[in-house]
Short mmCIF file of C-alpha atoms and ligand atoms in Angstrom, two decimals:
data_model
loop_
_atom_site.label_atom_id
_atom_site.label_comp_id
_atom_site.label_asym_id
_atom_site.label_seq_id
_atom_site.Cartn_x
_atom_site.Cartn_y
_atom_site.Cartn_z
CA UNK A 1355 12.89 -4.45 29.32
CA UNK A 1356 13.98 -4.79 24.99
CA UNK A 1357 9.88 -2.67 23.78
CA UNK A 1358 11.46 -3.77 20.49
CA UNK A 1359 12.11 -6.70 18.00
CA UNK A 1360 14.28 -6.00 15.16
CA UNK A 1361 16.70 -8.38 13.14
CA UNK A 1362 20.15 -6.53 13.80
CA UNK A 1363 20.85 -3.16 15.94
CA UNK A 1364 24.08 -2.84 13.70
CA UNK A 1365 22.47 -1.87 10.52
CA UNK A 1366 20.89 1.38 12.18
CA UNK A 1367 23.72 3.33 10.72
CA UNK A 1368 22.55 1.72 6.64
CA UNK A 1369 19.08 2.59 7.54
CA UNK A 1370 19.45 6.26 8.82
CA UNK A 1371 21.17 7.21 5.48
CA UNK A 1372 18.45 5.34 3.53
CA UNK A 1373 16.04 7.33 6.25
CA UNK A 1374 18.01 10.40 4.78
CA UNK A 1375 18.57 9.56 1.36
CA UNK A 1376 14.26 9.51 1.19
CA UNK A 1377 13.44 12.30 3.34
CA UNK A 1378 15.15 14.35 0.39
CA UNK A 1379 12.23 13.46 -1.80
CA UNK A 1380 9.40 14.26 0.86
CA UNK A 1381 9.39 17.82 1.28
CA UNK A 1382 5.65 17.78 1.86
CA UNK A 1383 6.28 15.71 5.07
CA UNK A 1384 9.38 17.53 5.66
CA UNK A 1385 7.24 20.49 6.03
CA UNK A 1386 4.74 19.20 8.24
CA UNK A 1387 7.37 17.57 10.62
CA UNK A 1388 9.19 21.55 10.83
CA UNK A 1389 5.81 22.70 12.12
CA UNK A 1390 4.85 19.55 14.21
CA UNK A 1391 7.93 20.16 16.22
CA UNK A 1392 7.11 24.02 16.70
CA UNK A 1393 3.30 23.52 17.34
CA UNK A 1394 3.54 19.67 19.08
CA UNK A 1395 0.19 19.08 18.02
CA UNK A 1396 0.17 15.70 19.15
CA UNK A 1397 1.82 16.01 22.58
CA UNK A 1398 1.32 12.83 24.67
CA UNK A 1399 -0.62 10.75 21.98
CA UNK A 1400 0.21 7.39 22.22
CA UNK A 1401 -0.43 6.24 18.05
CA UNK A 1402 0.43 2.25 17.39
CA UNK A 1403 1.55 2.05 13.67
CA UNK A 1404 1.11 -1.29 11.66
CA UNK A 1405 2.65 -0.19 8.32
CA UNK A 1406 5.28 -1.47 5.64
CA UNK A 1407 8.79 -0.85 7.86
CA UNK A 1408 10.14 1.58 5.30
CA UNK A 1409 12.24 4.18 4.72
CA UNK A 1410 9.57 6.89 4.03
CA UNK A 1411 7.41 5.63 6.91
CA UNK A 1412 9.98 6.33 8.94
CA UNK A 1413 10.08 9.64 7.80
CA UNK A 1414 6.44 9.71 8.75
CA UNK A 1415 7.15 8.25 12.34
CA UNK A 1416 9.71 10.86 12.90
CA UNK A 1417 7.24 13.40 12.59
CA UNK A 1418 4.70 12.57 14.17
CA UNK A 1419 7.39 11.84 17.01
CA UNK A 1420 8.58 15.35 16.52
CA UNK A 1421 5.03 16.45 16.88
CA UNK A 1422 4.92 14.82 20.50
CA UNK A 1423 3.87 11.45 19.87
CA UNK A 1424 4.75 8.70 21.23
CA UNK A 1425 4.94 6.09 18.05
CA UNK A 1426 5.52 2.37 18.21
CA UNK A 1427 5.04 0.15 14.95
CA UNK A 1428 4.61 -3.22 13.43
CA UNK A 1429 4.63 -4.23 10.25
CA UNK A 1430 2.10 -4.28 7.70
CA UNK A 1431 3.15 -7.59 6.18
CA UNK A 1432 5.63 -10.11 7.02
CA UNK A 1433 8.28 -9.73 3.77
CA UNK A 1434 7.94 -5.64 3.16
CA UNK A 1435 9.91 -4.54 6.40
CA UNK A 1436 13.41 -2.82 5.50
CA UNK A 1437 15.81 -4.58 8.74
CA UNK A 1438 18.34 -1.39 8.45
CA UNK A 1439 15.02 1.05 8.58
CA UNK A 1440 13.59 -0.59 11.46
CA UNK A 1441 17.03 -0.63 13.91
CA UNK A 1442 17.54 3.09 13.04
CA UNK A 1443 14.05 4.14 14.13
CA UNK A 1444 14.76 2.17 17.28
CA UNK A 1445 18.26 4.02 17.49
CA UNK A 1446 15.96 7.36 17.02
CA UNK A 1447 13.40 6.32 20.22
CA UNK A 1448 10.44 4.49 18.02
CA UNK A 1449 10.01 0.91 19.58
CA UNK A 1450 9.30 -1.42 16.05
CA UNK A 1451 8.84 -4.66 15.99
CA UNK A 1452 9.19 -6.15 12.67
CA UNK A 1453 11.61 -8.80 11.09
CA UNK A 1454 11.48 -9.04 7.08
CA UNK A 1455 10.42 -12.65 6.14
CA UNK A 1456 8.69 -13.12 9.96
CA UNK A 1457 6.43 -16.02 9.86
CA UNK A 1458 2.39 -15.15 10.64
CA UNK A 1459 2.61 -16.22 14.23
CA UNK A 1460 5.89 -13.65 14.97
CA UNK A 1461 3.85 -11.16 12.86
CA UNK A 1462 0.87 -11.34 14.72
CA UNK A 1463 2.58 -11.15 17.41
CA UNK A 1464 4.12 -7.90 16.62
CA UNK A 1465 0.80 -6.87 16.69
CA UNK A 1466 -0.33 -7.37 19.47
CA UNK A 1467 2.78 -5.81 20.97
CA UNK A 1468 1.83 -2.62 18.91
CA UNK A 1469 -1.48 -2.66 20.61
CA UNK A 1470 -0.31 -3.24 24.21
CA UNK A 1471 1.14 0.35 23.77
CA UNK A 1472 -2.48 1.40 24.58
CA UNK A 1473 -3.33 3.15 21.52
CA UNK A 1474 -5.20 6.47 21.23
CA UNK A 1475 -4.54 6.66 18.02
CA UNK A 1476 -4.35 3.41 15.60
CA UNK A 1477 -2.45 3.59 11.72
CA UNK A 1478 -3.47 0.89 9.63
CA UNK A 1479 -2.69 -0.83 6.45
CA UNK A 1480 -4.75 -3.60 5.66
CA UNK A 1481 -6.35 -3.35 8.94
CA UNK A 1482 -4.74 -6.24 10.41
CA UNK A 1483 -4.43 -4.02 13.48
CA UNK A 1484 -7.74 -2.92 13.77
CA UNK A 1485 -9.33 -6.07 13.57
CA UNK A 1486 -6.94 -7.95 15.76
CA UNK A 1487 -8.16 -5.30 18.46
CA UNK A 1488 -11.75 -5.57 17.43
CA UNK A 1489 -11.67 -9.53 17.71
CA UNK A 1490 -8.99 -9.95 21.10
CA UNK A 1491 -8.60 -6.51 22.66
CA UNK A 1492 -11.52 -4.69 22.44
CA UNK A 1493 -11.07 -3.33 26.02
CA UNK A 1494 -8.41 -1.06 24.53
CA UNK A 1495 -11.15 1.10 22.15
CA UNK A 1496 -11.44 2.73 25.15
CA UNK A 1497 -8.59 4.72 24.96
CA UNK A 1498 -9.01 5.17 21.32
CA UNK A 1499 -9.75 8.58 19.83
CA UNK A 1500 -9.89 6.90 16.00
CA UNK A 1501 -7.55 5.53 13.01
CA UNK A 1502 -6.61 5.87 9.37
CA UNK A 1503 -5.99 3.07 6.88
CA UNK A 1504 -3.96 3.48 3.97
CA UNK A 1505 -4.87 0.81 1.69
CA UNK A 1506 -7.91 -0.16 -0.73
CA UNK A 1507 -8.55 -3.67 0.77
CA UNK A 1508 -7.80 -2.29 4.22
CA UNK A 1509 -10.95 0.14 3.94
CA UNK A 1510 -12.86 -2.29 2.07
CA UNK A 1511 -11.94 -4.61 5.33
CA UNK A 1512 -13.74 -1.20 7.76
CA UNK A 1513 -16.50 -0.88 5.71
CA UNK A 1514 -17.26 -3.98 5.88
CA UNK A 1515 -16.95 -3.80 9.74
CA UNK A 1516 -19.02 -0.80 10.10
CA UNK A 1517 -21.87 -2.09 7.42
CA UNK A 1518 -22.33 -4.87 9.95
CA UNK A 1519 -22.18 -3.03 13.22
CA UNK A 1520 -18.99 -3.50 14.59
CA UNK A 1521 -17.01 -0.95 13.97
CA UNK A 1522 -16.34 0.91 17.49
CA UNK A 1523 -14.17 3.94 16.52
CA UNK A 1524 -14.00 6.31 13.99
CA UNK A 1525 -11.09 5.57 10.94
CA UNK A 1526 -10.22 8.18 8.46
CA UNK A 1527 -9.73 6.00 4.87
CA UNK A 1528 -6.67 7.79 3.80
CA UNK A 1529 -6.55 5.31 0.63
CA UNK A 1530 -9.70 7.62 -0.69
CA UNK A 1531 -8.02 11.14 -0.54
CA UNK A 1532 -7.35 11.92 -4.24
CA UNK A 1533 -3.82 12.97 -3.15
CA UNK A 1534 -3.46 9.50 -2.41
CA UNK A 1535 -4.70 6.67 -4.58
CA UNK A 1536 -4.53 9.34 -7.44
CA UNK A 1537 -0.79 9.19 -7.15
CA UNK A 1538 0.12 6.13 -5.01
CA UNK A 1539 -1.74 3.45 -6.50
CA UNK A 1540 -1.12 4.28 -9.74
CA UNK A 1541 2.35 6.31 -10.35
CA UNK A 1542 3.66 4.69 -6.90
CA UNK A 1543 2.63 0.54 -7.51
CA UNK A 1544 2.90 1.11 -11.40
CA UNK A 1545 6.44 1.67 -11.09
CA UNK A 1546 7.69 -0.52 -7.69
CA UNK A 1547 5.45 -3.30 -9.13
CA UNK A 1548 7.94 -3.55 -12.22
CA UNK A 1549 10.94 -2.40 -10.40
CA UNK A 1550 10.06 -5.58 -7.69
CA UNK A 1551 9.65 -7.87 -10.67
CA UNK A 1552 12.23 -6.76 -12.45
CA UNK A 1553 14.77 -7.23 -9.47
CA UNK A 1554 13.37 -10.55 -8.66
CA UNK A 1555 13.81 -12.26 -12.07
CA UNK A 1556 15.82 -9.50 -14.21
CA UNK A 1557 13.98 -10.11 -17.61
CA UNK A 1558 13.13 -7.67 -20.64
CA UNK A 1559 9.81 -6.50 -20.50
CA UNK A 1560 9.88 -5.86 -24.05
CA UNK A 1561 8.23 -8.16 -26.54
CA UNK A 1562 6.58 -9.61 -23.73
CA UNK A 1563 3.29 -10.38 -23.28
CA UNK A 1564 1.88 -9.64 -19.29
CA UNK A 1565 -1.27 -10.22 -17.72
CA UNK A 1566 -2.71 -7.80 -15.47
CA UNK A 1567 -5.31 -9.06 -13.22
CA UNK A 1568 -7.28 -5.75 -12.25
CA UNK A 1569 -7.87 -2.51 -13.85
CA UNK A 1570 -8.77 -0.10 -10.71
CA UNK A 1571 -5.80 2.61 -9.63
CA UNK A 1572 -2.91 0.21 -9.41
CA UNK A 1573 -3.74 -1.88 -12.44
CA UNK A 1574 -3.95 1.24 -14.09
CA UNK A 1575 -0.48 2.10 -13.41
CA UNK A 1576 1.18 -1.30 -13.68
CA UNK A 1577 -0.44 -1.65 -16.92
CA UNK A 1578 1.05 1.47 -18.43
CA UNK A 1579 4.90 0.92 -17.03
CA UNK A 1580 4.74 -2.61 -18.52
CA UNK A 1581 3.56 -1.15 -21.91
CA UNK A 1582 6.03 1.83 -22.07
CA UNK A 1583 8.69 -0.58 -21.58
CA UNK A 1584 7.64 -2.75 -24.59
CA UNK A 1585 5.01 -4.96 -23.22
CA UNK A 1586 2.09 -6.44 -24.88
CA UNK A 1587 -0.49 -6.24 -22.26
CA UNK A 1588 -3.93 -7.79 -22.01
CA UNK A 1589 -6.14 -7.01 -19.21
CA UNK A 1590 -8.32 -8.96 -17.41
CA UNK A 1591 -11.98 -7.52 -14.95
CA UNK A 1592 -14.81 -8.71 -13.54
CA UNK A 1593 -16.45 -5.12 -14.14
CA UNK A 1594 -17.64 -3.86 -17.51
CA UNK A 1595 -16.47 0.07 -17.03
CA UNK A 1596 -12.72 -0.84 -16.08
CA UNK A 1597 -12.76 -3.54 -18.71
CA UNK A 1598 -13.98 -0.91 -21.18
CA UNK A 1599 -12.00 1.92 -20.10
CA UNK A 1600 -8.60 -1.03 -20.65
CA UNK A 1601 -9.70 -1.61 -24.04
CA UNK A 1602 -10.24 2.02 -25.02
CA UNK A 1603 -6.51 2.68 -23.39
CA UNK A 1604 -5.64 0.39 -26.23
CA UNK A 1605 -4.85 -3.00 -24.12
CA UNK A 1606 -6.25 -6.38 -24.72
CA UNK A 1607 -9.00 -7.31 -22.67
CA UNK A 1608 -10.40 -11.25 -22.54
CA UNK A 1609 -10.87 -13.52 -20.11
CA UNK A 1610 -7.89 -15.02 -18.05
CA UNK A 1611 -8.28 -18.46 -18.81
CA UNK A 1612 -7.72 -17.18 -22.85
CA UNK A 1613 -4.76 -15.22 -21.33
CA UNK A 1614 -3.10 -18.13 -19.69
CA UNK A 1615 -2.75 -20.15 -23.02
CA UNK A 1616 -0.67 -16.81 -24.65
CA UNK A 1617 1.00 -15.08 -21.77
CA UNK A 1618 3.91 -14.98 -19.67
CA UNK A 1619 3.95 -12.79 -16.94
CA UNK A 1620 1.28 -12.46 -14.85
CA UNK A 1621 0.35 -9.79 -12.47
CA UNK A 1622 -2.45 -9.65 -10.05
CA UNK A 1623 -3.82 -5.98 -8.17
CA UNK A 1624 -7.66 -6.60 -7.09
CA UNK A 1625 -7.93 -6.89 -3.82
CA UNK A 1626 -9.63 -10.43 -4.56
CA UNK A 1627 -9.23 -13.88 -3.48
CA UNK A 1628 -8.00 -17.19 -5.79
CA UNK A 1629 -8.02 -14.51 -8.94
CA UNK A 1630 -5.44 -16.59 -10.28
CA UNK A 1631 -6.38 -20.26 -9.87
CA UNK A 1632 -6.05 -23.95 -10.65
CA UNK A 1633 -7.54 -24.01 -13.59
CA UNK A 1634 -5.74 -21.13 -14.50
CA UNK A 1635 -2.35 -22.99 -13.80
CA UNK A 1636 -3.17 -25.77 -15.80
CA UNK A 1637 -3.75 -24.25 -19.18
CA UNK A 1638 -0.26 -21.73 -18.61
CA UNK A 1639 2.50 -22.22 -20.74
CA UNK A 1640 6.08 -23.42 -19.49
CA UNK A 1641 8.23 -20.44 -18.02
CA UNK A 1642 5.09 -18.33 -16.58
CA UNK A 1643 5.65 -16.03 -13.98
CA UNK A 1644 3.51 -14.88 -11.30
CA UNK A 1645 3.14 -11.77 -9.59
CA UNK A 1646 1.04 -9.76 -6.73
CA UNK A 1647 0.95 -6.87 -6.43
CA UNK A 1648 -2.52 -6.43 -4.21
CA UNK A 1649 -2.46 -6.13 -0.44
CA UNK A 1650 -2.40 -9.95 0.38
CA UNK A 1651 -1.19 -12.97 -0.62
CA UNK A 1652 -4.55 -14.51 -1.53
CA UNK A 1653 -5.00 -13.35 -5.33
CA UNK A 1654 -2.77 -16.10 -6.54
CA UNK A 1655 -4.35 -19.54 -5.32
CA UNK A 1656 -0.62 -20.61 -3.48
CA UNK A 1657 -2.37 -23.78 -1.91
CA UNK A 1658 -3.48 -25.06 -5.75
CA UNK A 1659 -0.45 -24.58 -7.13
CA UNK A 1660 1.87 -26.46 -3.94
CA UNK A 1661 -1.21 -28.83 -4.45
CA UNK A 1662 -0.40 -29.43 -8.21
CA UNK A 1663 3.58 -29.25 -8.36
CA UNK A 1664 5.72 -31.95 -7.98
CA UNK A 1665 8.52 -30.34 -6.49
CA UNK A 1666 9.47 -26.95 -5.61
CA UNK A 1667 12.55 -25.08 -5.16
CA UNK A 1668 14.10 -21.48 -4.75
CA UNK A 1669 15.82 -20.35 -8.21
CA UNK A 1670 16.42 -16.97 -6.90
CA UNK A 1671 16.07 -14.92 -3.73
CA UNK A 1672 12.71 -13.99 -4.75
CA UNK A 1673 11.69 -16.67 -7.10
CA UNK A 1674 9.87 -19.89 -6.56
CA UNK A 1675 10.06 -22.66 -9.02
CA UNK A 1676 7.10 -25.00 -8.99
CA UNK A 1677 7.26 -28.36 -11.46
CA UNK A 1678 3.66 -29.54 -12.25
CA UNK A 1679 2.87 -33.32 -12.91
CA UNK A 1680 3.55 -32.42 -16.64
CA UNK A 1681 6.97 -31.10 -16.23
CA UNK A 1682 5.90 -27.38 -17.32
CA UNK A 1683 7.30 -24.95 -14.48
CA UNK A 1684 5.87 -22.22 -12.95
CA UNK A 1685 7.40 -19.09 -11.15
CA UNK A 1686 5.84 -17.18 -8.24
CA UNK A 1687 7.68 -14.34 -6.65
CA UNK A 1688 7.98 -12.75 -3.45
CA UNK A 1689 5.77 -15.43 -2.17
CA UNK A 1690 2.75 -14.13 -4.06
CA UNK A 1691 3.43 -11.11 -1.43
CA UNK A 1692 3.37 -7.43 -2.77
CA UNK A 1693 5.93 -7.84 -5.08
CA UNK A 1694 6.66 -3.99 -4.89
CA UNK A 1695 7.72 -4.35 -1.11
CA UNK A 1696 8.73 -8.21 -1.03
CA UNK A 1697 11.23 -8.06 -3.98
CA UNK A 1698 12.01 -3.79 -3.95
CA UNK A 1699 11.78 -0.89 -1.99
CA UNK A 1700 8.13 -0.61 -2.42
CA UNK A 1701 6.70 3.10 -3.75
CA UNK A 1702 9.40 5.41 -4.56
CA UNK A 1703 9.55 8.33 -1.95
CA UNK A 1704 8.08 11.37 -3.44
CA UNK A 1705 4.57 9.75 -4.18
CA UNK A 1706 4.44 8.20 -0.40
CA UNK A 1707 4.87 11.94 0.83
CA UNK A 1708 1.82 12.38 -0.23
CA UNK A 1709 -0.17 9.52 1.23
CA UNK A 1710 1.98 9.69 4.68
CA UNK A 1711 1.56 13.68 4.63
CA UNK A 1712 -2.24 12.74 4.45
CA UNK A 1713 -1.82 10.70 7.24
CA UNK A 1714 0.35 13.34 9.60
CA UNK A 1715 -2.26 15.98 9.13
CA UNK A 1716 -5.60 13.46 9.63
CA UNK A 1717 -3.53 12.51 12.90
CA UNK A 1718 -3.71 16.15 14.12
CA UNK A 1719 -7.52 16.81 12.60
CA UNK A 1720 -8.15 13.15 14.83
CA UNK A 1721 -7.18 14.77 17.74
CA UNK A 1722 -8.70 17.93 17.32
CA UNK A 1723 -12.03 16.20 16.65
CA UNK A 1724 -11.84 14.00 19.76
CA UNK A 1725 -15.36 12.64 21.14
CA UNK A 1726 -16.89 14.14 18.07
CA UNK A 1727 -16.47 11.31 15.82
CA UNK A 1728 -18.70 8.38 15.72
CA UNK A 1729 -17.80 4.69 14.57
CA UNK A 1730 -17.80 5.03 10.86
CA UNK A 1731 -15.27 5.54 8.13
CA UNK A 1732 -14.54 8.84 7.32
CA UNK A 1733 -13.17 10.28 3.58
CA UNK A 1734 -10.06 12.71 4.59
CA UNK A 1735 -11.10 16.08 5.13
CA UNK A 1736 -11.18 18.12 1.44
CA UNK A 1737 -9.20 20.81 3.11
CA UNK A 1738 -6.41 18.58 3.90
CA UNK A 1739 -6.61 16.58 0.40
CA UNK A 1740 -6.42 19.91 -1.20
CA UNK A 1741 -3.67 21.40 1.15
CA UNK A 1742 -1.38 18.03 -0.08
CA UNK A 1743 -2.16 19.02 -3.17
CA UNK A 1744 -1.25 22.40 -3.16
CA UNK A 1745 1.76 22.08 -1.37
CA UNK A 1746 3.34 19.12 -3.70
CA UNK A 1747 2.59 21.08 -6.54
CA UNK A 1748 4.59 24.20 -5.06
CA UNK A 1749 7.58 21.66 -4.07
CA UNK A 1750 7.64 20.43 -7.59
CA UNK A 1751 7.59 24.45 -8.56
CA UNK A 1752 4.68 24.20 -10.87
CA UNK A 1753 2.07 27.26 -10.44
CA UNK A 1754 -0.92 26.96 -11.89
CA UNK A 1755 -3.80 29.63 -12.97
CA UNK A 1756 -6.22 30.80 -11.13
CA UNK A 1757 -9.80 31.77 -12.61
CA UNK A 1758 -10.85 35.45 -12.91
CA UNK A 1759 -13.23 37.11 -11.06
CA UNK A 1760 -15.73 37.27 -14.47
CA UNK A 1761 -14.91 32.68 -14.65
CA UNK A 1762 -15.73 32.48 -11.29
CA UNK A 1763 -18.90 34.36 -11.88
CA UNK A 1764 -19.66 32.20 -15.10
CA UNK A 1765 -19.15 29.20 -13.28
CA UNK A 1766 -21.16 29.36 -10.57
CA UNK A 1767 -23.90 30.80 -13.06
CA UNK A 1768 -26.91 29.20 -15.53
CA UNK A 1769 -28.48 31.67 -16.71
CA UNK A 1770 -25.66 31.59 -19.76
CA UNK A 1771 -25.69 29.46 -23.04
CA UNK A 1772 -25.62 29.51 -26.73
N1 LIG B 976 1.41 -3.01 -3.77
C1 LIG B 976 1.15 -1.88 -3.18
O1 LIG B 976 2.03 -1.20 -2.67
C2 LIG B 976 -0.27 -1.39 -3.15
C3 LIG B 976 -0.54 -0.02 -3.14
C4 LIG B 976 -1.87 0.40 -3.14
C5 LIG B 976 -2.89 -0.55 -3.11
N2 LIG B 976 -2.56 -1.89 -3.06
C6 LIG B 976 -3.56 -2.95 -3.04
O2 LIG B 976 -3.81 -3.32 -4.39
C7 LIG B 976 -5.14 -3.85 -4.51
C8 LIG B 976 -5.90 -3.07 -5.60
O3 LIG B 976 -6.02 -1.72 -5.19
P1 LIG B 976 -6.71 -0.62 -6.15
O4 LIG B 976 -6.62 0.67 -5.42
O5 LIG B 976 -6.20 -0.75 -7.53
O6 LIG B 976 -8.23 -1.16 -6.10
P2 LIG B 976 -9.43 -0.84 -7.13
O7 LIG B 976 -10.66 -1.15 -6.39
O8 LIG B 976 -9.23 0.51 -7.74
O9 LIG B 976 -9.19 -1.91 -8.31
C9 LIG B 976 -9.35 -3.29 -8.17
C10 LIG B 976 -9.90 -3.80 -9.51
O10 LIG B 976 -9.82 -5.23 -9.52
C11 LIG B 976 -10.98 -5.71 -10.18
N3 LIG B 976 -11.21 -7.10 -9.82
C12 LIG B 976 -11.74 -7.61 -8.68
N4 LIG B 976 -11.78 -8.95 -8.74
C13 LIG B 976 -11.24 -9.31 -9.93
C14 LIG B 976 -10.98 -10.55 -10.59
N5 LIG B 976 -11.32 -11.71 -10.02
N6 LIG B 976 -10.40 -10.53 -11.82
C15 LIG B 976 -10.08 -9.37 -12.43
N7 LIG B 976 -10.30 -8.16 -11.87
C16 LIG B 976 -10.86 -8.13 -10.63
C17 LIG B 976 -12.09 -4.77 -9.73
O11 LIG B 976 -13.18 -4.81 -10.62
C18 LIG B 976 -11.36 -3.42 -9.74
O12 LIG B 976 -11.49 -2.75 -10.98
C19 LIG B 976 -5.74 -3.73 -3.11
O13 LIG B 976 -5.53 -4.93 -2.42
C20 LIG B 976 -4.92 -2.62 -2.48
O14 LIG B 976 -4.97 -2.64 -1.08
C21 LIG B 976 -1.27 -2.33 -3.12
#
């Protein structure tokens, strides 16, 4: 019987050389995978994968496949799968079940086909997965040695689980490594969030003025791309430190209903719900264009604004027009989906081999720990963090210095002063 669900078998051959074309950029995973096929540290582990349908997570699948795994995956959200990524993987032996622009009830059900696979090992982002087992399969946790999530609101999602009890295996929050959100959240969104925009509506960024909603790790970096390519940009926060740190990085800060009266693009990265709303939509000027780039399609109220437009139609592949009552028109992209993954290629390859080389090696250090673990989130081991680290560093061929014996002794002293 088809374990898969893909949009076209034909494109394998596309999505192999994209596969490829990636994998050139990942030597840290590259790496791991030459040693995960010597070693097979993960013989006979069955992992289900919910993750954007990529071309560097299949890298990551490929290795861990290599390493003796037995991998099937869904996707992470319904518009970031890559079609030619996801037939190759099922030419290479990794069942995936994930059609870009899938509906909820087809991506649901993706997931639960990823859990039937029996999981002892579940790879999150977002924790749709994980919470769809918690709430309909719990049976399976059985099997389950633990998981990792790779995403800010996914681990917010766990913590939130295990704060109030109901958390029943251990998950590694990958997100937290500083090899990860470091890097990804801030080099890797800052960039594919204005590479996705850019592709969906092809305007200059300079002279413009652009909203960011959120100044945590992604904000951070979306901020600073839209400002070295000529943007004025004015932050928004609901937290004094990020709001003061903005300001001191030399970006407007004010509230967002201020914003809406001067701005034009608008993008939102908090991990919050109705950030952009219907009061916000009424004060915008004609032309605005909305963005998301946080995990899901909840920061920009979508419901308000169908609720206040008089019509709606598609201008371009990515682009919704919405005409209010008043004739001014609005444009949300991608769906208010990640705009990075729904409009572009999402994170450019050499940041995600960090985060997914995070992931292979808190895989192995899951199955090595098995039955010592209890339910609770877990920060990735500092060894592994550091050994990421290390090893991107030496693949970029930067070497760094290392402190004498006479700073080490000084630094681990107190005795010392003026
Ligand atoms: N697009 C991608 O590929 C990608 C990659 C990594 C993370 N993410 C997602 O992006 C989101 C943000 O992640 P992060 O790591 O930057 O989180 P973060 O916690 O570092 O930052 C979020 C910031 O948003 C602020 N915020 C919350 N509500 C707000 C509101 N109503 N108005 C203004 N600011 C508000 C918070 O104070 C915080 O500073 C999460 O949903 C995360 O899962 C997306």
């Amino acid at each position: 019987m088809k374990n898969y669900d893909v949009k076209d078998l034909s494109l394998s051959r596309e999505g192999r050389l994209r596969i490829n074309w990636a994998g050139k950029e990942m030597p840290v995973v590259k790496l791991i995978r030459q040693r995960f096929g010597k070693e097979r540290p993960l013989a006979g582990v069955r992992i289900s994968a919910c993750l954007h349908v990529t071309t560097e997570t299949a890298n990551l699948a490929m290795a861990l496949k290599e390493g003796g795994a037995q991998v099937v995956l869904c996707a992470s959200n319904p518009l970031s799968t890559q079609d030619d990524v996801a037939a190759a993987l099922v030419d290479y032996g990794i069942p995936v079940n994930a059609v870009k622009g899938e509906d909820n009830k087809i991506y649901y059900k993706h997931i639960i086909t990823a859990l039937k696979h029996k999981p002892h090992i579940t790879m999150d982002d977002g924790a749709d997965l994980v919470s769809t087992l918690h709430k309909d399969y719990k049976k399976l946790a059985a099997n389950v040695i633990g998981g990792t999530e790779e995403t800010t609101t996914g681990v917010i999602r766990l913590r939130n689980m295990a704060r109030a009890g109901k958390l029943i295996y251990p998950i590694i929050a990958v997100n937290d490594a500083q090899t990860k959100h470091f890097f990804d959240n801030k080099y890797g969104t800052g960039q594919s969030a204005i590479d996705g925009i850019t592709r969906a509506t092809n305007i200059l960024w300079a002279g413009r003025k652009v909203v960011v909603c959120g100044y945590g790790w992604c904000g951070k970096g979306i901020a600073k791309r839209a400002q070295g390519l000529g943007a004025q940009v004015i932050v928004t926060e609901v937290r004094p430190i990020p709001a003061l740190e903005a300001a001191m990085d030399g970006y407007q800060v004010m509230h967002l209903i201020r914003a809406c009266e001067i701005a034009e693009v608008f993008i939102t990265t908090t991990g919050d719900m109705n950030v952009i709303d219907r009061r916000h939509f009424l004060k915008m000027k004609d032309g605005a264009i909305l963005a998301n780039s946080g995990h899901f399609n909840v920061e920009i109220n979508i419901a308000a604004l169908e609720s206040l437009a008089k019509s709606k139609k598609r201008t371009r592949s990515s682009v919704d027009e919405y005409t209010l009552r008043d004739g001014r028109r609005l444009y949300l992209l991608g769906e208010g989906r990640l705009i990075n993954l729904a409009a572009a290629e999402g994170h450019p390859a050499s940041v995600m081999d960090m985060s997914f080389a995070n992931q292979a090696l808190c895989l192995e250090y899951l199955t090595k720990m098995k039955g010592k673990l209890k339910p609770a989130v877990y920060p990735v081991p500092e060894e592994i963090d550091q050994r990421v680290g290390g090893l991107k560093l030496a693949s970029m061929n930067i070497t760094i210095d290392s402190l004498t014996r006479e700073q080490k002794k000084y630094l681990a002293s107190w005795e010392e002063g003026t």
